[in-house]
PDB file of C-alpha atoms in Angstrom:
ATOM      1  CA  MET A1431      50.410   2.401  32.838  1.00  0.00           C
ATOM      2  CA  ASN A1432      48.511   5.282  34.458  1.00  0.00           C
ATOM      3  CA  LYS A1433      46.091   4.014  37.132  1.00  0.00           C
ATOM      4  CA  LYS A1434      43.241   6.238  35.808  1.00  0.00           C
ATOM      5  CA  ILE A1435      43.617   4.765  32.317  1.00  0.00           C
ATOM      6  CA  ILE A1436      43.513   1.219  33.719  1.00  0.00           C
ATOM      7  CA  ASN A1437      40.361   2.023  35.683  1.00  0.00           C
ATOM      8  CA  LYS A1438      38.681   3.484  32.563  1.00  0.00           C
ATOM      9  CA  LYS A1439      39.507   0.363  30.543  1.00  0.00           C
ATOM     10  CA  ILE A1440      38.164  -1.897  33.291  1.00  0.00           C
ATOM     11  CA  ALA A1441      34.958   0.173  33.413  1.00  0.00           C
ATOM     12  CA  ALA A1442      34.555  -0.036  29.625  1.00  0.00           C
ATOM     13  CA  VAL A1443      35.000  -3.818  29.642  1.00  0.00           C
ATOM     14  CA  PHE A1444      32.518  -4.154  32.503  1.00  0.00           C
ATOM     15  CA  LEU A1445      29.938  -2.030  30.641  1.00  0.00           C
ATOM     16  CA  CYS A1446      30.344  -4.105  27.492  1.00  0.00           C
ATOM     17  CA  MET A1447      29.923  -7.357  29.464  1.00  0.00           C
ATOM     18  CA  CYS A1448      26.723  -5.984  31.013  1.00  0.00           C
ATOM     19  CA  MET A1449      25.309  -5.185  27.565  1.00  0.00           C
ATOM     20  CA  ILE A1450      26.140  -8.674  26.334  1.00  0.00           C
ATOM     21  CA  ALA A1451      24.364 -10.162  29.347  1.00  0.00           C
ATOM     22  CA  VAL A1452      21.246  -8.098  28.662  1.00  0.00           C
ATOM     23  CA  THR A1453      21.071  -8.220  24.841  1.00  0.00           C
ATOM     24  CA  GLY A1454      23.026 -11.355  24.064  1.00  0.00           C
ATOM     25  CA  SER A1455      25.252  -9.502  21.600  1.00  0.00           C
ATOM     26  CA  PHE A1456      27.712  -6.678  21.233  1.00  0.00           C
ATOM     27  CA  PRO A1457      26.213  -3.189  20.758  1.00  0.00           C
ATOM     28  CA  VAL A1458      25.858  -2.160  17.109  1.00  0.00           C
ATOM     29  CA  SER A1459      25.262   1.410  15.985  1.00  0.00           C
ATOM     30  CA  ALA A1460      21.885   2.228  14.434  1.00  0.00           C
ATOM     31  CA  ALA A1461      23.636   3.604  11.363  1.00  0.00           C
ATOM     32  CA  LYS A1462      25.018   0.152  10.577  1.00  0.00           C
ATOM     33  CA  THR A1463      21.763  -1.718  11.077  1.00  0.00           C
ATOM     34  CA  LYS A1464      19.421   0.574   9.132  1.00  0.00           C
ATOM     35  CA  LYS A1465      19.632   0.210   5.363  1.00  0.00           C
ATOM     36  CA  THR A1466      19.558   3.343   3.241  1.00  0.00           C
ATOM     37  CA  TYR A1467      17.466   2.565   0.172  1.00  0.00           C
ATOM     38  CA  LYS A1468      18.180   3.985  -3.254  1.00  0.00           C
ATOM     39  CA  ILE A1469      15.357   4.927  -5.611  1.00  0.00           C
ATOM     40  CA  ALA A1470      15.767   5.244  -9.388  1.00  0.00           C
ATOM     41  CA  ILE A1471      13.406   7.807 -10.924  1.00  0.00           C
ATOM     42  CA  ASP A1472      12.689   7.698 -14.647  1.00  0.00           C
ATOM     43  CA  ALA A1473      10.876  10.787 -15.921  1.00  0.00           C
ATOM     44  CA  GLY A1474       9.093   9.308 -18.925  1.00  0.00           C
ATOM     45  CA  HIS A1475       9.830  10.482 -22.479  1.00  0.00           C
ATOM     46  CA  GLN A1476      12.082  13.403 -23.500  1.00  0.00           C
ATOM     47  CA  ALA A1477      11.904  16.580 -25.616  1.00  0.00           C
ATOM     48  CA  LYS A1478      11.975  14.585 -28.862  1.00  0.00           C
ATOM     49  CA  GLY A1479      10.962  10.974 -29.409  1.00  0.00           C
ATOM     50  CA  ASN A1480      13.244   8.448 -31.095  1.00  0.00           C
ATOM     51  CA  SER A1481      11.497   6.246 -33.661  1.00  0.00           C
ATOM     52  CA  LYS A1482      14.472   3.929 -34.114  1.00  0.00           C
ATOM     53  CA  THR A1483      13.687   0.530 -32.630  1.00  0.00           C
ATOM     54  CA  GLU A1484      15.123  -1.739 -29.957  1.00  0.00           C
ATOM     55  CA  PRO A1485      14.142  -5.186 -28.570  1.00  0.00           C
ATOM     56  CA  ILE A1486      11.433  -5.032 -25.898  1.00  0.00           C
ATOM     57  CA  GLY A1487      13.407  -7.408 -23.685  1.00  0.00           C
ATOM     58  CA  PRO A1488      16.637  -9.444 -23.521  1.00  0.00           C
ATOM     59  CA  GLY A1489      16.717 -11.773 -26.530  1.00  0.00           C
ATOM     60  CA  ALA A1490      13.363 -10.525 -27.846  1.00  0.00           C
ATOM     61  CA  LYS A1491      12.537 -10.525 -31.557  1.00  0.00           C
ATOM     62  CA  LYS A1492       9.780  -7.979 -31.072  1.00  0.00           C
ATOM     63  CA  ARG A1493      10.958  -4.391 -31.276  1.00  0.00           C
ATOM     64  CA  LYS A1494       9.461  -1.025 -30.380  1.00  0.00           C
ATOM     65  CA  ALA A1495      10.447   2.616 -30.763  1.00  0.00           C
ATOM     66  CA  LYS A1496      13.286   3.569 -28.444  1.00  0.00           C
ATOM     67  CA  VAL A1497      11.291   6.468 -26.990  1.00  0.00           C
ATOM     68  CA  ALA A1498       7.737   7.467 -27.867  1.00  0.00           C
ATOM     69  CA  SER A1499       6.996  11.173 -28.142  1.00  0.00           C
ATOM     70  CA  GLY A1500       4.329  11.059 -25.431  1.00  0.00           C
ATOM     71  CA  THR A1501       1.128  13.064 -25.109  1.00  0.00           C
ATOM     72  CA  GLN A1502       0.491  16.695 -24.137  1.00  0.00           C
ATOM     73  CA  GLY A1503      -1.996  18.696 -22.117  1.00  0.00           C
ATOM     74  CA  VAL A1504      -5.221  19.355 -24.001  1.00  0.00           C
ATOM     75  CA  LYS A1505      -5.632  22.653 -22.122  1.00  0.00           C
ATOM     76  CA  THR A1506      -2.117  23.603 -20.965  1.00  0.00           C
ATOM     77  CA  LYS A1507      -0.288  22.289 -24.057  1.00  0.00           C
ATOM     78  CA  VAL A1508       2.465  21.110 -21.696  1.00  0.00           C
ATOM     79  CA  PRO A1509       4.193  18.003 -23.116  1.00  0.00           C
ATOM     80  CA  GLU A1510       4.131  14.820 -21.066  1.00  0.00           C
ATOM     81  CA  SER A1511       7.928  14.815 -20.956  1.00  0.00           C
ATOM     82  CA  LYS A1512       7.902  18.185 -19.177  1.00  0.00           C
ATOM     83  CA  LEU A1513       5.275  17.153 -16.627  1.00  0.00           C
ATOM     84  CA  THR A1514       7.113  13.945 -15.763  1.00  0.00           C
ATOM     85  CA  LEU A1515      10.364  15.864 -15.325  1.00  0.00           C
ATOM     86  CA  GLN A1516       8.682  18.445 -13.085  1.00  0.00           C
ATOM     87  CA  ILE A1517       7.406  15.689 -10.810  1.00  0.00           C
ATOM     88  CA  ALA A1518      10.682  13.731 -10.954  1.00  0.00           C
ATOM     89  CA  LEU A1519      12.759  16.687  -9.747  1.00  0.00           C
ATOM     90  CA  LYS A1520      10.336  17.439  -6.918  1.00  0.00           C
ATOM     91  CA  LEU A1521      10.141  13.758  -5.976  1.00  0.00           C
ATOM     92  CA  GLU A1522      13.929  13.611  -5.804  1.00  0.00           C
ATOM     93  CA  LYS A1523      13.988  16.438  -3.243  1.00  0.00           C
ATOM     94  CA  GLU A1524      11.210  14.889  -1.179  1.00  0.00           C
ATOM     95  CA  LEU A1525      12.807  11.444  -1.097  1.00  0.00           C
ATOM     96  CA  LYS A1526      16.176  12.880  -0.084  1.00  0.00           C
ATOM     97  CA  LYS A1527      14.466  14.745   2.759  1.00  0.00           C
ATOM     98  CA  ARG A1528      13.110  11.383   3.905  1.00  0.00           C
ATOM     99  CA  GLY A1529      16.586   9.848   3.958  1.00  0.00           C
ATOM    100  CA  TYR A1530      16.618   7.981   0.639  1.00  0.00           C
ATOM    101  CA  LYS A1531      19.362   8.012  -1.950  1.00  0.00           C
ATOM    102  CA  VAL A1532      18.103   8.893  -5.415  1.00  0.00           C
ATOM    103  CA  TYR A1533      19.333   8.121  -8.918  1.00  0.00           C
ATOM    104  CA  MET A1534      17.857  10.271 -11.685  1.00  0.00           C
ATOM    105  CA  ILE A1535      17.648   8.830 -15.201  1.00  0.00           C
ATOM    106  CA  ARG A1536      17.391  12.344 -16.618  1.00  0.00           C
ATOM    107  CA  ARG A1537      17.418  15.901 -15.285  1.00  0.00           C
ATOM    108  CA  LYS A1538      16.656  17.815 -18.475  1.00  0.00           C
ATOM    109  CA  GLN A1539      14.471  17.689 -21.555  1.00  0.00           C
ATOM    110  CA  ASN A1540      17.124  17.573 -24.262  1.00  0.00           C
ATOM    111  CA  VAL A1541      18.399  14.027 -23.865  1.00  0.00           C
ATOM    112  CA  ASN A1542      18.287  10.923 -26.039  1.00  0.00           C
ATOM    113  CA  ILE A1543      17.985   7.922 -23.726  1.00  0.00           C
ATOM    114  CA  SER A1544      16.101   4.863 -24.945  1.00  0.00           C
ATOM    115  CA  ASN A1545      13.792   2.880 -22.679  1.00  0.00           C
ATOM    116  CA  LYS A1546      16.246  -0.016 -22.692  1.00  0.00           C
ATOM    117  CA  GLN A1547      19.086   2.317 -21.712  1.00  0.00           C
ATOM    118  CA  ARG A1548      16.982   3.800 -18.920  1.00  0.00           C
ATOM    119  CA  ALA A1549      16.409   0.384 -17.380  1.00  0.00           C
ATOM    120  CA  ILE A1550      20.068  -0.565 -17.714  1.00  0.00           C
ATOM    121  CA  ARG A1551      21.155   2.691 -16.067  1.00  0.00           C
ATOM    122  CA  ALA A1552      18.772   2.062 -13.186  1.00  0.00           C
ATOM    123  CA  ASN A1553      20.138  -1.485 -12.818  1.00  0.00           C
ATOM    124  CA  LYS A1554      23.743  -0.290 -12.741  1.00  0.00           C
ATOM    125  CA  SER A1555      22.991   2.513 -10.274  1.00  0.00           C
ATOM    126  CA  GLY A1556      22.507   0.079  -7.415  1.00  0.00           C
ATOM    127  CA  ALA A1557      18.922   1.248  -6.899  1.00  0.00           C
ATOM    128  CA  ASP A1558      16.546  -0.979  -4.953  1.00  0.00           C
ATOM    129  CA  ILE A1559      13.470  -0.021  -6.995  1.00  0.00           C
ATOM    130  CA  CYS A1560      12.623   1.995 -10.096  1.00  0.00           C
ATOM    131  CA  ILE A1561       9.717   4.426 -10.408  1.00  0.00           C
ATOM    132  CA  ARG A1562       8.690   5.279 -13.966  1.00  0.00           C
ATOM    133  CA  LEU A1563       6.670   8.489 -14.240  1.00  0.00           C
ATOM    134  CA  HIS A1564       4.143   8.913 -17.058  1.00  0.00           C
ATOM    135  CA  ALA A1565       0.798  10.567 -17.837  1.00  0.00           C
ATOM    136  CA  ASP A1566      -2.098   9.099 -19.792  1.00  0.00           C
ATOM    137  CA  ALA A1567      -4.195   9.972 -22.851  1.00  0.00           C
ATOM    138  CA  ALA A1568      -7.684   8.869 -23.922  1.00  0.00           C
ATOM    139  CA  GLY A1569     -11.119  10.421 -24.372  1.00  0.00           C
ATOM    140  CA  SER A1570     -11.756  13.842 -22.869  1.00  0.00           C
ATOM    141  CA  LYS A1571     -13.930  12.460 -20.062  1.00  0.00           C
ATOM    142  CA  VAL A1572     -11.555   9.702 -18.957  1.00  0.00           C
ATOM    143  CA  ARG A1573      -9.734  10.512 -15.726  1.00  0.00           C
ATOM    144  CA  GLY A1574      -7.738   8.969 -12.901  1.00  0.00           C
ATOM    145  CA  ALA A1575      -4.454   7.226 -12.146  1.00  0.00           C
ATOM    146  CA  SER A1576      -3.202   3.686 -12.671  1.00  0.00           C
ATOM    147  CA  VAL A1577       0.038   1.788 -12.158  1.00  0.00           C
ATOM    148  CA  LEU A1578       1.523  -0.808 -14.515  1.00  0.00           C
ATOM    149  CA  TYR A1579       3.664  -3.772 -13.462  1.00  0.00           C
ATOM    150  CA  PRO A1580       4.963  -7.014 -15.060  1.00  0.00           C
ATOM    151  CA  SER A1581       2.933 -10.217 -14.732  1.00  0.00           C
ATOM    152  CA  LYS A1582       4.274 -13.508 -13.387  1.00  0.00           C
ATOM    153  CA  LYS A1583       4.164 -14.844 -16.951  1.00  0.00           C
ATOM    154  CA  ASN A1584       6.499 -12.125 -18.219  1.00  0.00           C
ATOM    155  CA  ARG A1585       9.321 -14.050 -19.910  1.00  0.00           C
ATOM    156  CA  TYR A1586      11.868 -11.364 -19.045  1.00  0.00           C
ATOM    157  CA  VAL A1587      11.046 -10.174 -15.527  1.00  0.00           C
ATOM    158  CA  GLY A1588       8.356 -12.532 -14.236  1.00  0.00           C
ATOM    159  CA  LYS A1589      10.378 -13.107 -11.064  1.00  0.00           C
ATOM    160  CA  LEU A1590       9.968  -9.414 -10.235  1.00  0.00           C
ATOM    161  CA  SER A1591       6.179  -9.529 -10.523  1.00  0.00           C
ATOM    162  CA  ASN A1592       5.263  -9.967  -6.851  1.00  0.00           C
ATOM    163  CA  LYS A1593       7.517  -7.198  -5.565  1.00  0.00           C
ATOM    164  CA  SER A1594       6.593  -4.926  -8.464  1.00  0.00           C
ATOM    165  CA  LYS A1595       2.900  -5.507  -7.768  1.00  0.00           C
ATOM    166  CA  LYS A1596       3.367  -4.683  -4.090  1.00  0.00           C
ATOM    167  CA  LEU A1597       5.257  -1.505  -4.988  1.00  0.00           C
ATOM    168  CA  SER A1598       2.610  -0.560  -7.545  1.00  0.00           C
ATOM    169  CA  LYS A1599      -0.262  -1.074  -5.112  1.00  0.00           C
ATOM    170  CA  ASN A1600       1.452   0.917  -2.369  1.00  0.00           C
ATOM    171  CA  ILE A1601       2.068   3.807  -4.740  1.00  0.00           C
ATOM    172  CA  LEU A1602      -1.390   3.791  -6.319  1.00  0.00           C
ATOM    173  CA  ASP A1603      -3.197   3.650  -2.973  1.00  0.00           C
ATOM    174  CA  SER A1604      -1.229   6.496  -1.405  1.00  0.00           C
ATOM    175  CA  TYR A1605      -1.169   8.568  -4.608  1.00  0.00           C
ATOM    176  CA  CYS A1606      -4.945   8.499  -5.029  1.00  0.00           C
ATOM    177  CA  ARG A1607      -5.430   9.122  -1.330  1.00  0.00           C
ATOM    178  CA  SER A1608      -3.219  12.214  -1.564  1.00  0.00           C
ATOM    179  CA  THR A1609      -4.493  13.628  -4.872  1.00  0.00           C
ATOM    180  CA  LYS A1610      -8.122  12.440  -4.636  1.00  0.00           C
ATOM    181  CA  PHE A1611      -7.764  11.261  -8.243  1.00  0.00           C
ATOM    182  CA  LYS A1612      -9.920   8.348  -9.352  1.00  0.00           C
ATOM    183  CA  LYS A1613      -8.197   5.013  -8.739  1.00  0.00           C
ATOM    184  CA  ARG A1614      -8.220   3.139 -12.041  1.00  0.00           C
ATOM    185  CA  GLY A1615      -6.353   0.168 -10.617  1.00  0.00           C
ATOM    186  CA  LEU A1616      -3.290  -1.917 -11.366  1.00  0.00           C
ATOM    187  CA  SER A1617      -2.550  -3.284 -14.838  1.00  0.00           C
ATOM    188  CA  LYS A1618      -0.279  -6.159 -15.850  1.00  0.00           C
ATOM    189  CA  ARG A1619       1.844  -5.146 -18.830  1.00  0.00           C
ATOM    190  CA  ASP A1620       4.490  -7.323 -20.427  1.00  0.00           C
ATOM    191  CA  ASP A1621       5.196  -5.205 -23.516  1.00  0.00           C
ATOM    192  CA  LEU A1622       7.007  -2.296 -21.844  1.00  0.00           C
ATOM    193  CA  THR A1623      10.668  -2.121 -22.826  1.00  0.00           C
ATOM    194  CA  GLY A1624      11.694  -0.009 -19.846  1.00  0.00           C
ATOM    195  CA  THR A1625      10.167  -2.607 -17.541  1.00  0.00           C
ATOM    196  CA  ASN A1626      11.333  -5.746 -19.346  1.00  0.00           C
ATOM    197  CA  TRP A1627      15.007  -4.789 -19.128  1.00  0.00           C
ATOM    198  CA  SER A1628      14.802  -4.085 -15.408  1.00  0.00           C
ATOM    199  CA  LYS A1629      16.551  -6.203 -12.785  1.00  0.00           C
ATOM    200  CA  ILE A1630      14.852  -4.497  -9.843  1.00  0.00           C
ATOM    201  CA  PRO A1631      11.184  -4.116  -8.829  1.00  0.00           C
ATOM    202  CA  VAL A1632       9.586  -1.527 -11.082  1.00  0.00           C
ATOM    203  CA  ALA A1633       6.331   0.423 -11.183  1.00  0.00           C
ATOM    204  CA  LEU A1634       5.089   2.692 -13.972  1.00  0.00           C
ATOM    205  CA  ILE A1635       2.560   5.223 -12.744  1.00  0.00           C
ATOM    206  CA  GLU A1636       0.165   6.939 -15.122  1.00  0.00           C
ATOM    207  CA  MET A1637      -0.329  10.013 -12.943  1.00  0.00           C
ATOM    208  CA  GLY A1638      -3.450  11.365 -14.628  1.00  0.00           C
ATOM    209  CA  PHE A1639      -4.997  12.107 -18.015  1.00  0.00           C
ATOM    210  CA  MET A1640      -3.541  15.047 -19.908  1.00  0.00           C
ATOM    211  CA  THR A1641      -6.468  14.707 -22.329  1.00  0.00           C
ATOM    212  CA  ASN A1642      -8.860  15.570 -19.507  1.00  0.00           C
ATOM    213  CA  LYS A1643      -9.040  19.368 -19.128  1.00  0.00           C
ATOM    214  CA  THR A1644      -9.561  19.269 -15.387  1.00  0.00           C
ATOM    215  CA  GLU A1645      -6.731  16.874 -14.590  1.00  0.00           C
ATOM    216  CA  ASP A1646      -4.447  18.551 -17.109  1.00  0.00           C
ATOM    217  CA  LYS A1647      -4.879  21.918 -15.382  1.00  0.00           C
ATOM    218  CA  GLN A1648      -4.645  20.414 -11.893  1.00  0.00           C
ATOM    219  CA  MET A1649      -1.364  18.647 -12.632  1.00  0.00           C
ATOM    220  CA  GLN A1650       0.241  21.965 -13.535  1.00  0.00           C
ATOM    221  CA  THR A1651      -0.497  23.621 -10.184  1.00  0.00           C
ATOM    222  CA  LYS A1652       2.077  23.691  -7.379  1.00  0.00           C
ATOM    223  CA  LYS A1653      -0.530  22.534  -4.886  1.00  0.00           C
ATOM    224  CA  MET A1654      -1.437  19.422  -6.872  1.00  0.00           C
ATOM    225  CA  GLN A1655       2.166  18.613  -7.757  1.00  0.00           C
ATOM    226  CA  LYS A1656       2.964  18.633  -4.032  1.00  0.00           C
ATOM    227  CA  LYS A1657       0.141  16.149  -3.454  1.00  0.00           C
ATOM    228  CA  MET A1658       1.352  13.996  -6.357  1.00  0.00           C
ATOM    229  CA  VAL A1659       4.894  13.902  -5.010  1.00  0.00           C
ATOM    230  CA  ASP A1660       3.780  13.221  -1.435  1.00  0.00           C
ATOM    231  CA  GLY A1661       1.536  10.412  -2.623  1.00  0.00           C
ATOM    232  CA  ILE A1662       4.318   8.649  -4.513  1.00  0.00           C
ATOM    233  CA  ALA A1663       6.806   9.148  -1.672  1.00  0.00           C
ATOM    234  CA  ASN A1664       4.316   7.817   0.882  1.00  0.00           C
ATOM    235  CA  GLY A1665       3.817   4.734  -1.263  1.00  0.00           C
ATOM    236  CA  ILE A1666       7.563   4.146  -1.356  1.00  0.00           C
ATOM    237  CA  ASP A1667       7.714   4.507   2.437  1.00  0.00           C
ATOM    238  CA  GLN A1668       4.956   1.920   2.763  1.00  0.00           C
ATOM    239  CA  TYR A1669       6.753  -0.503   0.424  1.00  0.00           C
ATOM    240  CA  PHE A1670       9.886  -0.535   2.573  1.00  0.00           C
ATOM    241  CA  LYS A1671       8.078  -0.935   5.919  1.00  0.00           C
TER     242      LYS A1671
END
């Protein structure tokens, strides 16, 4: 064997032994030690609702519409399904820039995917968490953002409550900090089909009130949508720290 090759091998072995002495283990590349998280994004609703029913959870007798039609902007007339898709597509780009993998439940308006199917798709995607994007409706003066998560008493996904609550809090805090929207708080909800069929931590964010003229108009501006996306992404970053 060539003497230079032997010397190189001896040097390599010596270097490895030195690293073991210092660290107590063999060197491992950063790429193998850092987990790449996958985020499922569900843009709430679709172009047309589906009034046919499905069970709200595994084995449930109670049933709800497969997909509600959603609300629309009181000023802009933009449907909720369009707003949620706008934010979902922008959030996908932002999360990918931050190194996440992303699974999109839908990329267009003209789909027919029930809430149960959405949860099942997210489960099968291998995602670590699911973010459900929605917008709210109430009186014209009501404003702000809230996040919904399952309670510990939820018969279907109670075991996901703690992680879902943490995710929800992280998102709500950073979202309201970014957008300056009123923080309406966290809400326990056990009647949401898209949550009850989930097998991963899940948070449903009500991003703002489309029945409030000011918030409705704000949520259709590029500047505010950037803040909305950054706020959600920052909350996801915080969750995985």
